Amino acid sequence: MRSSLVARIVTWVVAFLVGAVYGLAGTIAQTYKFGWFPLGLVLAVIGSGALLIAVRLLTSDRWAALATGLGMMVATLIFSGPGPGGSVIVPQTPEGQFNPGIVWTIAVPLLVALVVAWPDLSRARRNEPSKVELD
């Protein structure tokens, strides 16, 4: 019992750290545009969503997915603001232009909520009666 609790806590800490790395990478990359197309934002959202889904499916643990998402959100919050030297990783866009930073800031919590709240369908599949085909 005790060793399984320690293993789960270690899993949550590792998931948080991995999420923080993805959050930092997404926060930096979301500003990249290929012409008019916000390629960095699209790739950051897809990569973060894929990571959250992978953690949820591989661990079968909502808490690990939540820890990953919290890591992403904390990294986004920390690295979106002005740094000690005044530098800003996520620059403010001119008024009236598309701001990928706002989309990124909103997309991460929405992805986390969606993946964590998604119902566990494995129990429903196990309880499903077996189907017998008749000729």
mmCIF file of C-alpha atoms in Angstrom:
data_model
loop_
_atom_site.group_PDB
_atom_site.id
_atom_site.type_symbol
_atom_site.label_atom_id
_atom_site.label_comp_id
_atom_site.label_asym_id
_atom_site.label_seq_id
_atom_site.Cartn_x
_atom_site.Cartn_y
_atom_site.Cartn_z
ATOM 1 C CA MET A 1 0.000 0.000 0.000
ATOM 2 C CA ARG A 2 2.712 2.467 0.998
ATOM 3 C CA SER A 3 4.926 1.699 -1.987
ATOM 4 C CA SER A 4 2.024 2.207 -4.411
ATOM 5 C CA LEU A 5 1.299 5.607 -2.864
ATOM 6 C CA VAL A 6 4.956 6.595 -3.209
ATOM 7 C CA ALA A 7 4.940 5.406 -6.826
ATOM 8 C CA ARG A 8 1.829 7.474 -7.583
ATOM 9 C CA ILE A 9 3.316 10.590 -5.987
ATOM 10 C CA VAL A 10 6.540 10.145 -7.963
ATOM 11 C CA THR A 11 4.438 9.708 -11.114
ATOM 12 C CA TRP A 12 2.595 12.955 -10.377
ATOM 13 C CA VAL A 13 5.852 14.854 -9.774
ATOM 14 C CA VAL A 14 7.373 13.544 -13.022
ATOM 15 C CA ALA A 15 4.139 14.330 -14.875
ATOM 16 C CA PHE A 16 4.195 17.880 -13.480
ATOM 17 C CA LEU A 17 7.796 18.381 -14.613
ATOM 18 C CA VAL A 18 7.112 16.997 -18.100
ATOM 19 C CA GLY A 19 4.062 19.243 -18.349
ATOM 20 C CA ALA A 20 6.165 22.234 -17.307
ATOM 21 C CA VAL A 21 8.663 21.481 -20.078
ATOM 22 C CA TYR A 22 5.855 21.246 -22.643
ATOM 23 C CA GLY A 23 4.277 24.404 -21.246
ATOM 24 C CA LEU A 24 7.554 26.284 -21.603
ATOM 25 C CA ALA A 25 8.113 24.983 -25.132
ATOM 26 C CA GLY A 26 4.545 25.837 -26.122
ATOM 27 C CA THR A 27 4.764 29.296 -24.582
ATOM 28 C CA ILE A 28 7.885 30.074 -26.569
ATOM 29 C CA ALA A 29 6.782 28.378 -29.818
ATOM 30 C CA GLN A 30 3.227 29.741 -29.986
ATOM 31 C CA THR A 31 4.437 33.094 -31.322
ATOM 32 C CA TYR A 32 5.901 31.577 -34.531
ATOM 33 C CA LYS A 33 3.960 32.354 -37.699
ATOM 34 C CA PHE A 34 4.432 30.913 -41.165
ATOM 35 C CA GLY A 35 3.272 33.863 -43.201
ATOM 36 C CA TRP A 36 -0.178 34.627 -41.812
ATOM 37 C CA PHE A 37 -0.678 31.107 -40.354
ATOM 38 C CA PRO A 38 0.026 30.717 -36.580
ATOM 39 C CA LEU A 39 2.006 27.487 -37.018
ATOM 40 C CA GLY A 40 3.640 27.666 -33.577
ATOM 41 C CA LEU A 41 0.275 27.969 -31.841
ATOM 42 C CA VAL A 42 -1.232 25.060 -33.777
ATOM 43 C CA LEU A 43 1.756 22.801 -33.071
ATOM 44 C CA ALA A 44 1.867 23.836 -29.394
ATOM 45 C CA VAL A 45 -1.819 23.043 -28.893
ATOM 46 C CA ILE A 46 -1.584 19.719 -30.751
ATOM 47 C CA GLY A 47 1.578 18.684 -28.895
ATOM 48 C CA SER A 48 0.200 19.612 -25.494
ATOM 49 C CA GLY A 49 -3.102 17.888 -26.163
ATOM 50 C CA ALA A 50 -1.293 14.769 -27.345
ATOM 51 C CA LEU A 51 0.867 14.756 -24.222
ATOM 52 C CA LEU A 52 -2.163 15.072 -21.944
ATOM 53 C CA ILE A 53 -4.001 12.273 -23.752
ATOM 54 C CA ALA A 54 -0.914 10.045 -23.692
ATOM 55 C CA VAL A 55 -0.419 10.537 -19.953
ATOM 56 C CA ARG A 56 -4.090 9.841 -19.273
ATOM 57 C CA LEU A 57 -4.125 6.687 -21.424
ATOM 58 C CA LEU A 58 -0.756 5.308 -20.318
ATOM 59 C CA THR A 59 -1.243 5.835 -16.592
ATOM 60 C CA SER A 60 -5.052 5.402 -16.439
ATOM 61 C CA ASP A 61 -4.891 8.146 -13.831
ATOM 62 C CA ARG A 62 -6.766 11.437 -13.984
ATOM 63 C CA TRP A 63 -4.450 12.839 -11.323
ATOM 64 C CA ALA A 64 -1.361 12.261 -13.467
ATOM 65 C CA ALA A 65 -3.033 14.048 -16.377
ATOM 66 C CA LEU A 66 -4.013 16.864 -14.019
ATOM 67 C CA ALA A 67 -0.435 17.118 -12.726
ATOM 68 C CA THR A 68 0.802 17.333 -16.313
ATOM 69 C CA GLY A 69 -1.725 20.050 -17.073
ATOM 70 C CA LEU A 70 -0.853 21.986 -13.939
ATOM 71 C CA GLY A 71 2.795 21.890 -14.989
ATOM 72 C CA MET A 72 1.804 23.325 -18.373
ATOM 73 C CA MET A 73 -0.314 26.052 -16.810
ATOM 74 C CA VAL A 74 2.330 27.045 -14.255
ATOM 75 C CA ALA A 75 5.014 27.275 -16.946
ATOM 76 C CA THR A 76 2.696 29.329 -19.151
ATOM 77 C CA LEU A 77 1.911 31.679 -16.264
ATOM 78 C CA ILE A 78 5.536 32.110 -15.205
ATOM 79 C CA PHE A 79 7.035 32.568 -18.653
ATOM 80 C CA SER A 80 4.250 34.758 -20.078
ATOM 81 C CA GLY A 81 4.974 37.670 -17.766
ATOM 82 C CA PRO A 82 7.825 40.135 -17.769
ATOM 83 C CA GLY A 83 11.133 38.730 -16.581
ATOM 84 C CA PRO A 84 13.461 40.282 -14.014
ATOM 85 C CA GLY A 85 15.342 42.114 -16.765
ATOM 86 C CA GLY A 86 12.116 43.363 -18.301
ATOM 87 C CA SER A 87 12.125 40.865 -21.174
ATOM 88 C CA VAL A 88 8.881 39.303 -22.295
ATOM 89 C CA ILE A 89 8.748 35.914 -23.998
ATOM 90 C CA VAL A 90 5.178 36.434 -25.170
ATOM 91 C CA PRO A 91 5.086 39.908 -26.761
ATOM 92 C CA GLN A 92 1.887 41.911 -26.880
ATOM 93 C CA THR A 93 0.526 42.167 -30.413
ATOM 94 C CA PRO A 94 -0.682 45.489 -31.787
ATOM 95 C CA GLU A 95 -4.315 46.362 -31.150
ATOM 96 C CA GLY A 96 -6.715 44.664 -33.556
ATOM 97 C CA GLN A 97 -4.330 41.877 -34.604
ATOM 98 C CA PHE A 98 -4.665 38.176 -33.812
ATOM 99 C CA ASN A 99 -2.959 37.403 -30.490
ATOM 100 C CA PRO A 100 -1.803 33.777 -30.292
ATOM 101 C CA GLY A 101 -0.707 34.320 -26.670
ATOM 102 C CA ILE A 102 -4.307 34.813 -25.563
ATOM 103 C CA VAL A 103 -5.412 31.698 -27.445
ATOM 104 C CA TRP A 104 -2.547 29.689 -25.898
ATOM 105 C CA THR A 105 -3.368 30.934 -22.398
ATOM 106 C CA ILE A 106 -7.005 29.855 -22.787
ATOM 107 C CA ALA A 107 -6.374 26.647 -24.767
ATOM 108 C CA VAL A 108 -4.129 25.002 -22.162
ATOM 109 C CA PRO A 109 -6.673 25.006 -19.284
ATOM 110 C CA LEU A 110 -9.438 23.941 -21.684
ATOM 111 C CA LEU A 111 -7.356 20.993 -22.916
ATOM 112 C CA VAL A 112 -6.537 19.993 -19.348
ATOM 113 C CA ALA A 113 -10.184 20.180 -18.288
ATOM 114 C CA LEU A 114 -11.304 18.161 -21.304
ATOM 115 C CA VAL A 115 -8.739 15.379 -20.875
ATOM 116 C CA VAL A 116 -9.134 15.131 -17.088
ATOM 117 C CA ALA A 117 -12.942 15.198 -17.192
ATOM 118 C CA TRP A 118 -13.273 12.716 -20.065
ATOM 119 C CA PRO A 119 -15.111 9.646 -18.731
ATOM 120 C CA ASP A 120 -13.274 6.372 -18.240
ATOM 121 C CA LEU A 121 -14.896 4.095 -20.798
ATOM 122 C CA SER A 122 -12.786 1.027 -20.012
ATOM 123 C CA ARG A 123 -15.177 -0.046 -17.247
ATOM 124 C CA ALA A 124 -18.141 0.209 -19.583
ATOM 125 C CA ARG A 125 -16.381 -1.990 -22.137
ATOM 126 C CA ARG A 126 -15.565 -4.601 -19.492
ATOM 127 C CA ASN A 127 -19.186 -4.765 -18.341
ATOM 128 C CA GLU A 128 -20.551 -5.036 -21.880
ATOM 129 C CA PRO A 129 -22.057 -8.463 -22.555
ATOM 130 C CA SER A 130 -20.285 -10.441 -25.200
ATOM 131 C CA LYS A 131 -21.986 -10.517 -28.565
ATOM 132 C CA VAL A 132 -22.505 -13.827 -30.295
ATOM 133 C CA GLU A 133 -23.033 -13.789 -34.020
ATOM 134 C CA LEU A 134 -25.736 -16.069 -35.330
ATOM 135 C CA ASP A 135 -25.599 -17.428 -38.875
#
